[in-house]
Coordinates of C-alpha atoms in Angstrom, one line a residue:
Chain A
M1 CA 187.1 -20.9 -23.0
R2 CA 185.8 -19.2 -20.3
F3 CA 182.9 -17.3 -19.0
G4 CA 182.7 -15.3 -17.5
A5 CA 185.0 -16.4 -14.2
T6 CA 185.1 -19.9 -15.2
Q7 CA 187.5 -21.5 -17.1
A8 CA 186.0 -24.1 -18.4
V9 CA 188.0 -25.4 -21.5
K10 CA 191.5 -25.2 -20.2
S11 CA 194.5 -25.1 -22.8
L12 CA 194.4 -28.0 -25.0
S13 CA 194.9 -29.4 -28.4
L14 CA 193.3 -32.5 -30.0
D15 CA 193.3 -33.5 -34.2
V16 CA 191.1 -35.6 -35.3
R17 CA 191.5 -37.5 -38.7
Q18 CA 189.3 -37.1 -41.2
G19 CA 186.5 -39.9 -41.4
E20 CA 187.2 -40.9 -37.6
F21 CA 184.6 -41.4 -35.3
F22 CA 186.5 -39.5 -32.7
S23 CA 184.5 -39.4 -29.0
I24 CA 185.0 -37.0 -26.2
L25 CA 184.4 -38.8 -22.6
G26 CA 184.3 -36.9 -19.2
P27 CA 181.9 -36.8 -16.5
S28 CA 179.4 -33.5 -16.3
G29 CA 180.9 -30.6 -16.0
C30 CA 184.4 -30.9 -17.4
G31 CA 184.2 -28.6 -20.4
K32 CA 183.2 -31.6 -22.6
T33 CA 179.6 -29.9 -24.1
T34 CA 181.8 -26.6 -23.9
L35 CA 184.2 -28.3 -26.6
L36 CA 181.5 -29.9 -28.7
R37 CA 180.0 -25.9 -28.9
L38 CA 183.3 -24.7 -29.7
I39 CA 184.1 -26.4 -32.7
S40 CA 180.4 -26.0 -33.7
G41 CA 180.6 -22.1 -34.1
F42 CA 177.6 -21.4 -31.0
L43 CA 180.6 -20.8 -29.2
Q44 CA 183.3 -18.2 -30.0
P45 CA 186.9 -19.4 -28.5
T46 CA 188.6 -16.5 -25.7
A47 CA 191.4 -18.1 -26.7
G48 CA 193.1 -20.7 -29.9
Q49 CA 191.9 -21.6 -33.0
V50 CA 189.4 -24.0 -34.2
L51 CA 191.0 -25.3 -37.4
I52 CA 189.0 -27.7 -40.0
N53 CA 190.6 -29.2 -43.0
G54 CA 193.0 -26.7 -42.2
K55 CA 191.2 -23.3 -42.2
D56 CA 190.9 -21.4 -39.1
M57 CA 187.3 -20.7 -38.2
V58 CA 187.6 -18.9 -35.3
G59 CA 184.9 -15.6 -35.8
V60 CA 182.7 -18.4 -38.8
P61 CA 179.3 -18.8 -37.7
S62 CA 177.8 -22.5 -37.3
N63 CA 176.2 -22.0 -39.9
M64 CA 178.9 -21.6 -41.6
R65 CA 180.6 -24.2 -40.8
A66 CA 181.3 -27.9 -42.7
T67 CA 179.9 -28.7 -39.0
A68 CA 176.4 -30.0 -38.5
M69 CA 175.7 -30.7 -34.7
I70 CA 172.9 -33.5 -32.9
F71 CA 171.7 -31.6 -30.0
Q72 CA 171.5 -33.9 -26.3
S73 CA 167.2 -33.0 -26.9
L74 CA 167.9 -34.2 -30.7
A75 CA 165.4 -31.0 -31.3
L76 CA 163.4 -32.0 -34.1
F77 CA 160.8 -29.7 -34.8
P78 CA 157.9 -30.4 -33.8
F79 CA 155.1 -29.2 -36.5
M80 CA 157.5 -30.2 -39.6
R81 CA 157.0 -33.4 -41.4
V82 CA 159.9 -36.3 -40.8
W83 CA 160.3 -35.0 -44.4
E84 CA 160.9 -31.8 -43.8
N85 CA 163.1 -32.5 -40.9
I86 CA 165.1 -33.8 -42.9
A87 CA 165.3 -31.6 -45.1
F88 CA 165.0 -28.2 -43.7
G89 CA 169.1 -27.4 -44.4
L90 CA 168.5 -27.8 -48.4
E91 CA 165.2 -25.5 -47.7
A92 CA 167.3 -23.2 -46.0
R93 CA 170.0 -23.1 -49.3
G94 CA 166.6 -22.4 -51.4
V95 CA 166.8 -26.2 -53.2
G96 CA 163.5 -27.1 -54.7
T97 CA 160.6 -29.1 -53.2
A98 CA 160.7 -31.6 -55.5
E99 CA 165.1 -31.8 -54.7
R100 CA 164.2 -31.8 -51.6
R101 CA 161.5 -34.4 -51.3
R102 CA 164.4 -36.6 -53.5
E103 CA 167.1 -36.3 -50.9
A104 CA 164.4 -36.5 -48.1
E105 CA 163.5 -39.9 -49.2
R106 CA 167.3 -41.0 -50.0
L107 CA 168.6 -40.4 -47.0
L108 CA 165.0 -42.3 -45.2
E109 CA 166.7 -45.3 -46.9
L110 CA 170.4 -44.6 -45.4
I111 CA 168.6 -44.6 -41.6
A112 CA 166.2 -47.5 -43.1
L113 CA 163.1 -45.6 -42.3
P114 CA 161.7 -45.3 -45.9
G115 CA 158.5 -44.2 -46.0
Y116 CA 158.1 -42.3 -43.0
G117 CA 158.7 -39.4 -44.5
N118 CA 155.0 -38.1 -44.2
R119 CA 155.0 -38.8 -40.6
M120 CA 154.7 -36.3 -37.8
P121 CA 158.1 -36.2 -34.9
G122 CA 155.8 -36.9 -32.5
E123 CA 154.6 -40.4 -33.9
L124 CA 158.0 -42.0 -33.8
S125 CA 160.2 -44.1 -31.7
G126 CA 162.6 -42.9 -29.1
G127 CA 165.1 -45.1 -31.6
Q128 CA 163.6 -43.6 -34.7
R129 CA 163.7 -39.8 -33.7
Q130 CA 167.4 -40.4 -32.8
R131 CA 167.7 -41.2 -36.6
V132 CA 166.1 -38.9 -38.4
A133 CA 167.8 -36.5 -36.1
I134 CA 171.3 -37.7 -38.0
A135 CA 169.5 -37.5 -41.3
R136 CA 168.2 -34.2 -41.1
A137 CA 172.3 -33.0 -40.2
L138 CA 173.9 -34.7 -42.6
A139 CA 171.7 -33.9 -46.0
I140 CA 173.6 -31.2 -45.5
Q141 CA 176.6 -33.2 -46.5
P142 CA 178.6 -31.8 -43.2
Q143 CA 182.2 -33.1 -42.9
V144 CA 181.9 -33.5 -39.4
L145 CA 178.3 -34.5 -37.5
L146 CA 178.6 -33.1 -33.7
L147 CA 177.1 -35.1 -31.1
D148 CA 176.7 -34.3 -28.1
E149 CA 175.1 -37.3 -25.9
P150 CA 172.7 -37.8 -28.5
L151 CA 171.7 -41.6 -26.5
S152 CA 170.9 -39.8 -23.1
A153 CA 167.3 -40.2 -23.5
L154 CA 167.6 -43.8 -25.1
D155 CA 166.5 -47.2 -22.8
L156 CA 169.9 -49.8 -22.3
K157 CA 168.9 -51.8 -24.7
L158 CA 167.9 -49.3 -27.4
R159 CA 171.3 -47.5 -26.5
Q160 CA 173.0 -50.3 -26.8
H161 CA 171.1 -51.0 -30.5
M162 CA 171.9 -47.5 -31.7
R163 CA 175.1 -47.6 -30.7
A164 CA 176.0 -49.7 -33.7
E165 CA 174.2 -48.3 -36.2
L166 CA 175.7 -45.2 -35.6
R167 CA 178.5 -46.5 -35.2
D168 CA 177.9 -48.2 -38.6
L169 CA 176.1 -45.3 -40.4
Q170 CA 179.6 -43.7 -39.8
K171 CA 181.3 -46.1 -41.6
R172 CA 179.2 -45.9 -44.4
T173 CA 178.9 -42.7 -44.6
G174 CA 182.6 -41.7 -44.3
V175 CA 181.8 -38.6 -42.4
T176 CA 183.6 -37.6 -39.5
F177 CA 181.6 -38.2 -36.2
I178 CA 182.7 -36.1 -33.3
Y179 CA 181.0 -37.6 -30.4
I180 CA 180.4 -36.4 -26.6
T181 CA 179.7 -38.8 -24.4
H182 CA 180.0 -39.1 -20.6
D183 CA 179.0 -42.8 -20.8
Q184 CA 183.0 -44.9 -20.8
S185 CA 180.7 -47.8 -22.4
E186 CA 179.5 -46.2 -24.8
A187 CA 183.0 -44.4 -26.2
L188 CA 184.9 -47.7 -25.4
A189 CA 182.1 -49.9 -28.2
M190 CA 182.0 -47.5 -30.9
S191 CA 185.4 -44.7 -30.8
D192 CA 188.4 -44.9 -32.7
Q193 CA 190.2 -42.2 -30.8
V194 CA 189.0 -41.1 -27.6
A195 CA 189.8 -38.1 -25.3
V196 CA 189.5 -38.6 -22.0
M197 CA 189.3 -35.1 -20.5
N198 CA 188.5 -33.9 -16.6
G199 CA 187.7 -30.5 -15.4
G200 CA 188.5 -28.5 -18.4
E201 CA 191.2 -30.4 -19.5
L202 CA 192.2 -32.3 -21.6
Q203 CA 193.1 -36.4 -20.2
Q204 CA 194.7 -38.3 -22.8
I205 CA 194.0 -39.2 -26.1
G206 CA 194.0 -42.7 -28.0
T207 CA 192.0 -45.7 -28.6
P208 CA 189.5 -47.7 -26.4
Q209 CA 192.7 -50.1 -26.2
E210 CA 195.1 -48.4 -25.1
L211 CA 193.2 -46.0 -22.8
Y212 CA 191.8 -48.8 -21.0
S213 CA 195.4 -50.8 -21.4
H214 CA 197.9 -47.9 -21.0
P215 CA 196.2 -45.2 -19.0
K216 CA 198.5 -42.0 -18.5
T217 CA 196.8 -40.0 -15.2
A218 CA 195.1 -41.6 -12.6
F219 CA 191.7 -40.4 -13.4
V220 CA 191.7 -41.4 -16.7
A221 CA 193.0 -45.4 -15.4
E222 CA 190.0 -45.3 -12.8
F223 CA 187.1 -43.6 -14.8
V224 CA 188.0 -45.8 -18.7
G225 CA 186.8 -49.0 -17.6
E226 CA 187.3 -50.7 -14.2
N227 CA 189.9 -50.7 -11.6
N228 CA 191.6 -51.3 -8.5
A229 CA 193.4 -49.3 -7.0
L230 CA 196.3 -49.4 -4.0
T231 CA 198.4 -46.4 -2.6
G232 CA 202.0 -45.9 -1.9
T233 CA 205.4 -44.2 -1.9
V234 CA 207.7 -45.2 -5.1
T235 CA 210.5 -46.9 -4.1
E236 CA 212.1 -47.0 -7.1
V237 CA 211.6 -46.4 -10.7
S238 CA 214.1 -48.8 -13.4
G239 CA 213.6 -49.9 -16.7
G240 CA 210.6 -49.0 -16.8
T241 CA 208.9 -51.1 -13.7
A242 CA 208.1 -49.0 -10.7
V243 CA 207.9 -50.1 -7.4
L244 CA 205.7 -49.4 -5.2
E245 CA 205.4 -49.8 -0.9
G246 CA 202.0 -48.6 1.3
P247 CA 200.2 -50.0 3.8
Q248 CA 198.7 -52.7 1.6
G249 CA 202.1 -54.2 1.1
R250 CA 204.7 -53.6 -1.5
F251 CA 204.0 -54.5 -5.4
S252 CA 205.6 -53.5 -8.7
G253 CA 203.7 -52.5 -11.9
R254 CA 204.9 -50.8 -15.2
A255 CA 205.7 -47.6 -14.5
G256 CA 204.0 -44.4 -15.5
A257 CA 205.4 -41.0 -16.8
G258 CA 206.9 -38.6 -15.0
L259 CA 207.7 -41.2 -11.7
N260 CA 209.8 -40.6 -9.1
P261 CA 211.3 -42.8 -6.5
G262 CA 209.5 -40.8 -3.1
A263 CA 206.5 -39.5 -5.1
K264 CA 202.9 -40.3 -3.9
A265 CA 201.4 -43.2 -6.6
R266 CA 198.7 -45.4 -7.2
L267 CA 199.2 -48.7 -8.5
Y268 CA 196.2 -50.4 -10.8
V269 CA 195.1 -54.2 -11.4
R270 CA 192.5 -54.3 -13.9
P271 CA 189.4 -56.7 -12.3
E272 CA 190.7 -60.0 -14.9
A273 CA 194.3 -59.4 -14.0
L274 CA 193.9 -60.2 -10.5
S275 CA 193.3 -64.1 -10.1
P276 CA 192.9 -66.0 -7.1
S277 CA 195.5 -69.1 -7.8
S278 CA 198.4 -67.0 -8.8
E279 CA 202.0 -68.3 -7.5
T280 CA 204.5 -65.5 -9.8
G281 CA 205.8 -62.9 -9.0
E282 CA 206.1 -61.2 -5.4
N283 CA 202.2 -59.2 -6.5
R284 CA 200.3 -61.1 -4.1
L285 CA 197.2 -60.3 -1.8
K286 CA 195.3 -61.5 1.3
L287 CA 191.7 -61.8 0.3
A288 CA 188.2 -62.4 1.6
I289 CA 185.4 -62.7 -1.0
E290 CA 182.2 -60.5 0.3
R291 CA 180.0 -61.6 -2.5
F292 CA 180.1 -62.8 -6.1
D293 CA 177.8 -60.7 -8.5
F294 CA 177.5 -63.1 -11.1
E295 CA 176.7 -61.1 -14.2
G296 CA 176.4 -64.4 -17.7
A297 CA 179.6 -65.2 -18.8
F298 CA 181.4 -64.3 -16.1
A299 CA 181.2 -63.0 -11.9
T300 CA 182.3 -60.1 -10.2
A301 CA 184.1 -61.4 -7.1
Y302 CA 184.0 -58.4 -4.1
A303 CA 187.0 -59.2 -1.6
L304 CA 188.4 -57.8 1.5
L305 CA 192.1 -57.2 2.0
Q306 CA 193.4 -58.2 4.9
G307 CA 196.0 -57.4 7.3
T308 CA 194.9 -53.5 6.7
G309 CA 194.0 -51.4 9.4
S310 CA 191.6 -50.1 6.8
P311 CA 189.6 -51.7 4.8
Q312 CA 190.4 -51.9 1.3
R313 CA 187.0 -53.5 -0.9
M314 CA 189.1 -55.7 -4.3
F315 CA 186.7 -56.5 -7.2
M316 CA 188.1 -59.7 -9.1
T317 CA 186.3 -60.9 -12.6
I318 CA 185.9 -64.8 -12.2
S319 CA 185.1 -67.2 -15.5
Q320 CA 182.3 -68.6 -16.2
Q321 CA 184.6 -71.7 -15.9
G322 CA 186.9 -70.7 -12.8
L323 CA 183.0 -69.9 -10.6
S324 CA 183.6 -73.4 -10.0
D325 CA 187.3 -73.4 -8.0
A326 CA 186.5 -70.0 -6.5
P327 CA 187.4 -69.3 -3.4
A328 CA 184.5 -69.1 -0.7
I329 CA 183.1 -66.5 0.4
G330 CA 184.7 -65.6 3.3
A331 CA 187.6 -67.9 3.1
P332 CA 190.8 -66.0 3.5
F333 CA 193.0 -66.7 0.0
T334 CA 196.0 -65.2 -1.8
A335 CA 195.2 -63.6 -5.0
G336 CA 198.1 -61.7 -7.5
F337 CA 199.1 -60.2 -10.3
S338 CA 201.9 -60.0 -12.8
A339 CA 203.4 -56.6 -12.6
E340 CA 203.0 -56.6 -17.2
D341 CA 199.1 -56.1 -16.5
A342 CA 199.4 -53.2 -13.2
I343 CA 200.4 -49.9 -14.1
V344 CA 201.4 -47.1 -11.5
L345 CA 200.9 -43.7 -11.7
S346 CA 201.7 -41.0 -9.7
D347 CA 199.1 -39.6 -7.3
D348 CA 197.9 -35.9 -7.8
Chain B
M1 CA 134.6 -33.7 -16.7
T2 CA 135.3 -37.2 -15.3
E3 CA 138.6 -35.6 -13.7
I4 CA 137.0 -32.7 -11.6
F5 CA 135.2 -36.0 -9.7
D6 CA 138.1 -38.4 -10.3
R7 CA 140.0 -35.9 -8.1
F8 CA 137.4 -33.8 -6.5
G9 CA 135.1 -37.0 -5.3
K10 CA 131.4 -36.4 -6.0
P11 CA 130.1 -33.6 -3.6
L12 CA 133.0 -31.2 -3.8
G13 CA 133.2 -31.9 -7.8
G14 CA 129.4 -31.7 -8.1
I15 CA 129.9 -27.9 -5.9
F16 CA 132.2 -27.1 -8.0
L17 CA 130.7 -27.8 -11.6
G18 CA 127.2 -26.0 -9.6
L19 CA 129.1 -22.5 -9.2
A20 CA 130.6 -23.1 -12.8
L21 CA 127.3 -23.6 -14.5
L22 CA 125.2 -20.7 -11.7
W23 CA 128.4 -18.4 -12.7
L24 CA 127.5 -19.2 -16.7
A25 CA 123.7 -18.7 -16.0
G26 CA 124.1 -15.5 -14.4
M27 CA 126.8 -14.0 -15.7
V28 CA 126.3 -15.1 -19.7
L29 CA 123.0 -16.9 -20.0
V30 CA 120.7 -14.6 -18.3
P31 CA 121.8 -11.5 -19.3
G32 CA 122.4 -13.1 -23.4
V33 CA 118.9 -14.6 -23.3
F34 CA 117.3 -10.8 -21.8
M35 CA 119.9 -8.7 -24.5
I36 CA 118.4 -11.1 -27.3
N37 CA 114.5 -10.8 -26.4
A38 CA 114.6 -6.8 -26.3
S39 CA 116.5 -6.8 -29.1
L40 CA 113.3 -9.1 -31.1
R41 CA 110.4 -6.2 -29.3
P42 CA 109.9 -3.1 -30.6
H43 CA 110.0 0.1 -28.0
L44 CA 106.6 0.8 -26.9
P45 CA 106.0 2.7 -24.5
P46 CA 105.2 1.2 -20.7
P47 CA 101.2 0.8 -21.0
L48 CA 101.4 -1.0 -24.2
R49 CA 104.3 -3.2 -23.6
G50 CA 102.5 -6.9 -23.5
G51 CA 100.0 -6.1 -25.7
E52 CA 99.3 -6.9 -28.7
L53 CA 102.2 -4.4 -30.8
D54 CA 104.4 -6.6 -28.7
V55 CA 105.4 -9.7 -30.5
Y56 CA 108.8 -10.4 -32.4
V57 CA 110.0 -8.9 -34.9
L58 CA 113.5 -7.6 -36.5
D59 CA 112.6 -4.0 -37.2
N60 CA 115.7 -3.4 -35.1
F61 CA 118.3 -4.6 -36.4
A62 CA 116.8 -2.9 -40.2
Y63 CA 117.3 0.4 -38.2
L64 CA 121.6 -0.6 -37.7
I65 CA 121.2 -1.8 -41.8
N66 CA 119.9 0.7 -43.3
H67 CA 121.0 3.8 -41.6
V68 CA 123.3 5.9 -42.9
N69 CA 126.2 5.9 -40.4
H70 CA 125.7 3.1 -38.5
G71 CA 126.8 0.5 -40.5
R72 CA 129.7 1.6 -41.9
I73 CA 130.5 2.4 -37.6
F74 CA 129.6 -1.0 -37.0
F75 CA 132.3 -2.3 -39.5
K76 CA 134.7 0.8 -39.1
T77 CA 135.5 -0.7 -35.1
V78 CA 135.2 -4.3 -36.5
W79 CA 138.6 -3.2 -38.7
S80 CA 139.8 -1.1 -36.5
S81 CA 139.8 -3.3 -33.4
A82 CA 141.6 -5.5 -36.3
L83 CA 144.2 -3.2 -36.8
V84 CA 144.4 -2.9 -33.5
T85 CA 145.0 -6.4 -32.7
L86 CA 147.6 -6.3 -35.3
V87 CA 149.7 -3.3 -33.6
T88 CA 149.6 -5.2 -30.9
L89 CA 150.6 -7.7 -32.1
L90 CA 153.3 -6.6 -34.3
L91 CA 154.4 -5.0 -31.0
C92 CA 154.5 -7.9 -29.0
Y93 CA 156.0 -10.7 -30.9
P94 CA 159.5 -9.7 -31.2
I95 CA 159.1 -7.9 -27.5
A96 CA 158.1 -11.6 -26.1
F97 CA 160.6 -13.5 -28.2
W98 CA 163.9 -11.5 -27.0
L99 CA 162.2 -11.7 -23.2
A100 CA 161.5 -15.4 -23.7
K101 CA 164.6 -16.3 -25.5
V102 CA 167.3 -13.4 -26.2
A103 CA 168.1 -11.1 -22.5
R104 CA 169.2 -11.9 -19.5
R105 CA 167.5 -13.0 -16.1
W106 CA 167.4 -9.6 -14.8
Q107 CA 166.3 -7.3 -17.6
V108 CA 163.9 -10.0 -18.1
A109 CA 162.7 -8.8 -14.8
V110 CA 163.3 -5.2 -15.7
M111 CA 161.4 -4.9 -18.4
L112 CA 158.5 -7.1 -17.1
V113 CA 158.5 -4.4 -13.8
L114 CA 158.4 -1.5 -16.2
L115 CA 155.7 -3.1 -18.4
L116 CA 153.7 -3.7 -15.0
I117 CA 153.8 0.1 -14.0
P118 CA 151.2 1.9 -15.8
Y119 CA 148.9 -1.0 -15.5
L120 CA 148.7 0.0 -12.3
M121 CA 147.0 2.6 -12.9
N122 CA 143.4 2.5 -14.1
E123 CA 142.5 2.2 -18.4
V124 CA 141.4 6.1 -18.3
L125 CA 144.2 7.5 -16.4
R126 CA 145.9 5.9 -19.2
G127 CA 144.1 6.8 -22.0
L128 CA 144.4 10.4 -20.9
A129 CA 147.9 10.0 -20.2
W130 CA 147.6 9.6 -24.7
Y131 CA 144.8 12.2 -24.2
I132 CA 147.6 14.6 -23.2
I133 CA 150.0 13.2 -26.0
L134 CA 148.2 13.4 -28.4
A135 CA 146.8 16.7 -27.8
F136 CA 147.1 19.5 -31.0
S137 CA 149.9 21.6 -28.4
G138 CA 151.0 18.1 -27.1
P139 CA 153.9 17.2 -26.7
L140 CA 154.2 14.5 -29.7
N141 CA 153.7 17.7 -32.0
A142 CA 155.6 19.6 -30.2
I143 CA 158.8 17.5 -30.7
L144 CA 158.0 16.3 -34.0
I145 CA 158.2 20.1 -35.2
G146 CA 160.9 20.5 -33.1
L147 CA 162.8 17.9 -35.1
G148 CA 161.8 19.5 -38.1
L149 CA 160.0 16.7 -38.8
M150 CA 156.6 18.1 -39.6
D151 CA 156.1 22.1 -40.1
E152 CA 152.0 22.4 -39.0
P153 CA 150.7 20.4 -35.8
V154 CA 148.6 17.7 -36.3
R155 CA 145.1 17.1 -34.9
W156 CA 145.8 13.3 -33.6
Y157 CA 142.9 12.9 -31.8
G158 CA 140.1 10.5 -34.2
D159 CA 140.9 7.2 -35.9
G160 CA 144.8 6.9 -35.3
G161 CA 144.6 8.4 -31.8
V162 CA 141.7 6.0 -31.1
V163 CA 144.5 2.7 -32.4
A164 CA 147.0 4.0 -30.4
G165 CA 145.4 4.7 -27.0
M166 CA 144.0 1.2 -27.9
A167 CA 147.4 -0.5 -29.1
Y168 CA 148.8 0.3 -25.7
A169 CA 145.9 -0.7 -23.2
Y170 CA 146.2 -3.9 -24.5
L171 CA 149.7 -4.5 -25.2
L172 CA 150.0 -6.8 -21.8
F173 CA 147.3 -9.1 -23.0
M174 CA 148.9 -9.5 -26.5
L175 CA 152.6 -9.6 -24.8
F176 CA 152.0 -12.1 -21.7
P177 CA 150.3 -14.5 -23.6
I178 CA 153.8 -15.3 -26.8
Y179 CA 155.7 -14.3 -24.2
N180 CA 154.7 -17.8 -22.4
A181 CA 154.6 -19.9 -25.8
I182 CA 158.0 -19.0 -27.0
S183 CA 159.2 -19.9 -23.4
T184 CA 158.4 -23.2 -23.6
L185 CA 160.4 -23.5 -27.0
D186 CA 163.5 -25.6 -26.5
R187 CA 166.0 -23.5 -26.9
A188 CA 167.9 -26.3 -29.5
Q189 CA 165.2 -25.8 -31.8
I190 CA 166.5 -22.7 -32.5
D191 CA 169.9 -23.7 -32.8
A192 CA 169.1 -26.5 -34.8
A193 CA 168.3 -24.2 -37.3
R194 CA 170.7 -22.0 -37.0
D195 CA 173.1 -24.8 -37.6
L196 CA 171.3 -26.1 -40.1
G197 CA 171.7 -22.7 -42.0
A198 CA 168.0 -21.2 -41.7
S199 CA 167.9 -17.1 -42.1
A200 CA 166.2 -15.7 -39.3
W201 CA 163.1 -15.1 -40.9
R202 CA 162.7 -19.0 -41.4
I203 CA 163.8 -19.3 -37.8
H204 CA 161.4 -17.7 -36.8
R205 CA 158.1 -18.4 -40.3
R206 CA 159.1 -22.3 -39.2
V207 CA 160.4 -23.0 -36.2
V208 CA 159.6 -20.1 -33.5
L209 CA 155.8 -19.3 -34.8
P210 CA 154.4 -22.6 -34.8
H211 CA 155.6 -23.0 -31.6
A212 CA 153.8 -19.8 -30.3
K213 CA 150.7 -20.2 -32.6
V214 CA 148.8 -20.9 -29.4
G215 CA 149.8 -18.1 -27.6
I216 CA 149.4 -15.7 -30.5
A217 CA 146.3 -16.9 -31.0
T218 CA 144.5 -16.4 -27.6
G219 CA 146.7 -12.8 -27.6
C220 CA 144.8 -11.6 -30.9
V221 CA 141.7 -13.2 -29.1
F222 CA 142.3 -10.7 -26.2
V223 CA 142.7 -8.0 -28.0
F224 CA 140.3 -8.3 -30.6
M225 CA 137.5 -8.8 -27.9
M226 CA 139.0 -6.1 -26.1
A227 CA 139.1 -3.1 -28.6
A228 CA 135.5 -4.0 -30.2
G229 CA 134.1 -3.3 -26.6
S230 CA 136.0 -0.4 -25.8
Y231 CA 134.7 2.5 -25.0
V232 CA 137.2 5.0 -23.1
A233 CA 140.0 5.5 -25.2
P234 CA 136.8 6.1 -28.1
A235 CA 135.6 8.6 -26.2
L236 CA 139.0 10.3 -25.2
L237 CA 140.8 10.0 -27.5
G238 CA 138.2 9.9 -30.7
A239 CA 136.8 12.8 -32.9
P240 CA 133.9 13.4 -33.6
G241 CA 134.2 11.3 -36.7
S242 CA 135.8 8.0 -35.7
R243 CA 132.5 7.1 -33.2
W244 CA 133.1 3.8 -32.1
F245 CA 130.2 1.1 -31.9
T246 CA 130.1 1.4 -28.4
Q247 CA 129.3 4.8 -27.8
I248 CA 126.2 3.7 -30.3
V249 CA 125.8 1.4 -28.2
Y250 CA 125.4 3.4 -25.3
E251 CA 123.7 6.5 -26.7
W252 CA 120.9 4.0 -27.5
F253 CA 121.0 2.7 -24.2
F254 CA 121.3 5.9 -21.8
E255 CA 121.0 8.7 -23.7
I256 CA 118.1 7.8 -25.7
G257 CA 116.1 5.2 -23.9
N258 CA 115.1 2.9 -27.0
W259 CA 116.6 -0.6 -24.5
N260 CA 115.5 -2.4 -27.5
R261 CA 117.3 -0.8 -30.6
G262 CA 120.4 -0.7 -27.9
A263 CA 120.2 -4.6 -27.4
A264 CA 120.2 -5.1 -30.6
Y265 CA 122.9 -3.2 -31.9
G266 CA 124.7 -4.8 -28.9
V267 CA 123.7 -8.1 -29.8
A268 CA 124.8 -7.6 -33.6
L269 CA 128.4 -6.8 -32.1
M270 CA 128.5 -9.3 -30.3
A271 CA 127.8 -12.0 -33.0
M272 CA 129.9 -10.4 -35.0
C273 CA 132.6 -10.9 -32.7
L274 CA 131.9 -14.0 -32.0
A275 CA 132.3 -14.9 -35.6
V276 CA 135.6 -12.6 -36.0
V277 CA 137.0 -14.6 -33.1
L278 CA 135.6 -17.8 -34.4
G279 CA 137.1 -17.2 -37.4
L280 CA 140.5 -16.2 -36.4
L281 CA 141.2 -19.7 -34.6
A282 CA 140.4 -21.6 -38.0
L283 CA 142.7 -19.6 -39.6
F284 CA 145.3 -20.4 -37.0
R285 CA 143.7 -23.8 -36.1
V286 CA 143.9 -23.6 -32.8
N287 CA 140.5 -25.0 -31.2
L288 CA 139.3 -23.2 -28.4
A289 CA 140.1 -24.6 -25.0
S290 CA 143.8 -25.4 -26.2
A291 CA 143.3 -21.2 -26.9
V292 CA 142.3 -20.8 -23.2
K293 CA 144.6 -22.4 -22.0

């Protein structure tokens, strides 16, 4: 998809299965909204196809597609009552008033807002408006619901609550959800499948677990969840394991795709895979803790890597129980991780 | 009111309020009272003024109601002003929508300049332009005959010419309030309505028009008031049979010299216009304060 000289979405191909909660995750400007507008029909692709149920949708306008869109601003009609909002798609299809009213009531039940039909959208709370927007989209019985960061305007508590609610609605209705977000925790919490995008390109598609434990690119490793990165050059690749040598030392980890000896690469290790008392393996780091951020069930320790030219900050997760045995602030200690928990990815 | 005092403090706020009241008193209240007072007194030669004959009567209004022609012209003026309002509304709504939601930035700039240029001339010259266009041996007749749409030239001066000239003269007063209102409509609202399958007509009726309502009401009030009080366009583009009520008011004041009857006519027109405007606002369910905003 091109806008003038800018290519907003580059060549990519993805399959969404019916009844799936599918998220498209990426930083702002990565092309995810463009992709959604291509699927919805608000934009037509410069090249390529959009298939829904195997049928090519290119050239088909948005209102003729089996999709319904939830806008970032929700775009509820402020001059219509809640039930008129919900039934607007039916009104456009020429459904009679009594039946529209009945259908709106049914959907209000579904979104747990029975009896709210006669209110105006302005009288509802943020979360309620959210649900009305979903009911309005569901009223036209779409096969695919497209959601463009609909939770971004809500505060944190409500956002977390709405995640569960969205997920639940999706499971109950069986409608395919394609959900756009820049918030990785949102995508991980709700989705069956997540596609990670960057710079108009598809980085990886997978379940949240796959993305977290088997990132395929450096971007995914850094964007999805927290990660520690160690840079260096690959010295050997054998049997699925790669060895990386860099200013911080010599480390080994699982080898990502397309790694060759001599290539610049990064080794990623999750904060929870780093432990202070590790005796095993060759992956050892000399650290000194700067501070602890206590987060309830666990604490995050921020530590400086010792003995290297440029100071690098690493962080590790320490469980509530482990906190009493944790090294003191400022005292150097050795931390380690197993090669199984680390992954080496080419750095580009 | 308290907001003014909160923001500017008592002394400065008081000065602002005083100036506003002075303005209202000087420009509205005093002339208004003078007009109403004059309209209710008989027209007497100077020696008899203040005498026993100088009492409040409704003769001047009765004269208007009983006159063969004036009553008809009065209602025709109100009706034609409503027609001018409707014509400008029908012309401006699509332009305003296009400017606010469809046109690109440079198109908006070009369009606004094109629309504004005629308004750099005064109303008399704009009226004269139409006077020339509509002339019996003028360009409009020549073009229509040239295209074979008519065989004979038409006399455009009269009601049609007056409505056309006024619609042109007051176009921007309709366009800008509507344009402003539509500009504030969230683009996603239109997209959402379209996505839900609404036709263009339904999108306008259910989404754009309700949002633009205040702007439309404001534009209608402006144009209607100006059309009803217009003098230049009817004088230039009218025919003997299409006199505007303002022309009659003018005659009473400055040609016949009967200020009392002129005042009565003016008050009647003002009352009618106010009634129409308030009716219009009630119809649109818009209050005066938000319409002026």
